[in-house]
Amino acid sequence: MRRKKRKRQVDEQLLEAIFTVEQEWKRVQSIVEQSIEPTVEGQNRVAIAQAKYVFLLREAKRRQLNALRYGQS
């Protein structure tokens, strides 16, 4: 019982992190796309944010996590 509750908490935290990192990635990407001369640092930030997002998605897939299940409660 305790193990399932802990897994659920970790899964919910992972989902929150995925949504947060996705928003950050899209925000940084939008800024770089709108800039006249994107800097290397800006492009690196986009790449890092995208890598974080992809990493979290892979972890969610490994844990067989489904966002629809957790949105109901």
PDB file of C-alpha atoms in Angstrom:
ATOM      1  CA  MET A   1       0.000   0.000   0.000  1.00  0.00           C
ATOM      2  CA  ARG A   2       2.731   2.430   0.995  1.00  0.00           C
ATOM      3  CA  ARG A   3       4.810   1.577  -2.074  1.00  0.00           C
ATOM      4  CA  LYS A   4       1.944   2.371  -4.480  1.00  0.00           C
ATOM      5  CA  LYS A   5       1.291   5.672  -2.748  1.00  0.00           C
ATOM      6  CA  ARG A   6       4.968   6.626  -3.007  1.00  0.00           C
ATOM      7  CA  LYS A   7       5.087   5.613  -6.693  1.00  0.00           C
ATOM      8  CA  ARG A   8       2.020   7.729  -7.383  1.00  0.00           C
ATOM      9  CA  GLN A   9       3.606  10.742  -5.691  1.00  0.00           C
ATOM     10  CA  VAL A  10       6.801  10.358  -7.708  1.00  0.00           C
ATOM     11  CA  ASP A  11       4.799   9.925 -10.909  1.00  0.00           C
ATOM     12  CA  GLU A  12       2.852  13.118 -10.207  1.00  0.00           C
ATOM     13  CA  GLN A  13       6.081  15.010  -9.534  1.00  0.00           C
ATOM     14  CA  LEU A  14       7.501  13.682 -12.795  1.00  0.00           C
ATOM     15  CA  LEU A  15       4.437  14.880 -14.703  1.00  0.00           C
ATOM     16  CA  GLU A  16       4.688  18.331 -13.138  1.00  0.00           C
ATOM     17  CA  ALA A  17       8.359  18.469 -14.079  1.00  0.00           C
ATOM     18  CA  ILE A  18       7.560  17.435 -17.653  1.00  0.00           C
ATOM     19  CA  PHE A  19       4.959  20.187 -18.051  1.00  0.00           C
ATOM     20  CA  THR A  20       7.252  22.794 -16.468  1.00  0.00           C
ATOM     21  CA  VAL A  21      10.272  21.873 -18.589  1.00  0.00           C
ATOM     22  CA  GLU A  22       8.131  21.778 -21.731  1.00  0.00           C
ATOM     23  CA  GLN A  23       6.922  25.336 -21.079  1.00  0.00           C
ATOM     24  CA  GLU A  24      10.481  26.487 -20.389  1.00  0.00           C
ATOM     25  CA  TRP A  25      11.747  24.855 -23.589  1.00  0.00           C
ATOM     26  CA  LYS A  26       9.008  26.454 -25.702  1.00  0.00           C
ATOM     27  CA  ARG A  27       9.581  29.853 -24.077  1.00  0.00           C
ATOM     28  CA  VAL A  28      13.341  29.785 -24.706  1.00  0.00           C
ATOM     29  CA  GLN A  29      12.831  28.478 -28.229  1.00  0.00           C
ATOM     30  CA  SER A  30      10.366  31.281 -28.970  1.00  0.00           C
ATOM     31  CA  ILE A  31      12.807  33.911 -27.710  1.00  0.00           C
ATOM     32  CA  VAL A  32      15.624  32.533 -29.864  1.00  0.00           C
ATOM     33  CA  GLU A  33      13.374  32.310 -32.937  1.00  0.00           C
ATOM     34  CA  GLN A  34      12.240  35.921 -32.523  1.00  0.00           C
ATOM     35  CA  SER A  35      15.720  37.329 -32.046  1.00  0.00           C
ATOM     36  CA  ILE A  36      17.391  38.902 -35.040  1.00  0.00           C
ATOM     37  CA  GLU A  37      20.772  37.329 -34.375  1.00  0.00           C
ATOM     38  CA  PRO A  38      20.424  34.334 -32.063  1.00  0.00           C
ATOM     39  CA  THR A  39      23.502  33.873 -29.919  1.00  0.00           C
ATOM     40  CA  VAL A  40      25.300  30.600 -29.416  1.00  0.00           C
ATOM     41  CA  GLU A  41      24.368  30.788 -25.741  1.00  0.00           C
ATOM     42  CA  GLY A  42      20.693  31.107 -26.650  1.00  0.00           C
ATOM     43  CA  GLN A  43      20.887  28.128 -28.970  1.00  0.00           C
ATOM     44  CA  ASN A  44      22.656  26.160 -26.248  1.00  0.00           C
ATOM     45  CA  ARG A  45      19.870  26.986 -23.801  1.00  0.00           C
ATOM     46  CA  VAL A  46      17.306  25.694 -26.282  1.00  0.00           C
ATOM     47  CA  ALA A  47      19.291  22.481 -26.741  1.00  0.00           C
ATOM     48  CA  ILE A  48      19.631  21.985 -22.976  1.00  0.00           C
ATOM     49  CA  ALA A  49      15.929  22.609 -22.357  1.00  0.00           C
ATOM     50  CA  GLN A  50      15.023  20.187 -25.144  1.00  0.00           C
ATOM     51  CA  ALA A  51      17.388  17.547 -23.750  1.00  0.00           C
ATOM     52  CA  LYS A  52      15.808  17.886 -20.291  1.00  0.00           C
ATOM     53  CA  TYR A  53      12.345  17.510 -21.791  1.00  0.00           C
ATOM     54  CA  VAL A  54      13.275  14.441 -23.829  1.00  0.00           C
ATOM     55  CA  PHE A  55      14.981  12.877 -20.798  1.00  0.00           C
ATOM     56  CA  LEU A  56      11.860  13.328 -18.662  1.00  0.00           C
ATOM     57  CA  LEU A  57       9.654  11.931 -21.428  1.00  0.00           C
ATOM     58  CA  ARG A  58      11.845   8.842 -21.671  1.00  0.00           C
ATOM     59  CA  GLU A  59      11.684   8.385 -17.910  1.00  0.00           C
ATOM     60  CA  ALA A  60       7.887   8.659 -18.027  1.00  0.00           C
ATOM     61  CA  LYS A  61       7.779   6.087 -20.805  1.00  0.00           C
ATOM     62  CA  ARG A  62      10.056   3.771 -18.827  1.00  0.00           C
ATOM     63  CA  ARG A  63       7.718   4.087 -15.839  1.00  0.00           C
ATOM     64  CA  GLN A  64       4.712   3.506 -18.154  1.00  0.00           C
ATOM     65  CA  LEU A  65       3.255   6.797 -17.019  1.00  0.00           C
ATOM     66  CA  ASN A  66       0.021   8.095 -18.517  1.00  0.00           C
ATOM     67  CA  ALA A  67      -0.899  11.748 -17.927  1.00  0.00           C
ATOM     68  CA  LEU A  68      -4.602  11.083 -18.427  1.00  0.00           C
ATOM     69  CA  ARG A  69      -4.722   8.762 -15.421  1.00  0.00           C
ATOM     70  CA  TYR A  70      -3.345  11.390 -13.057  1.00  0.00           C
ATOM     71  CA  GLY A  71      -5.440  14.305 -14.244  1.00  0.00           C
ATOM     72  CA  GLN A  72      -8.653  12.790 -12.890  1.00  0.00           C
ATOM     73  CA  SER A  73      -7.935  12.806  -9.159  1.00  0.00           C
TER      74      SER A  73
END
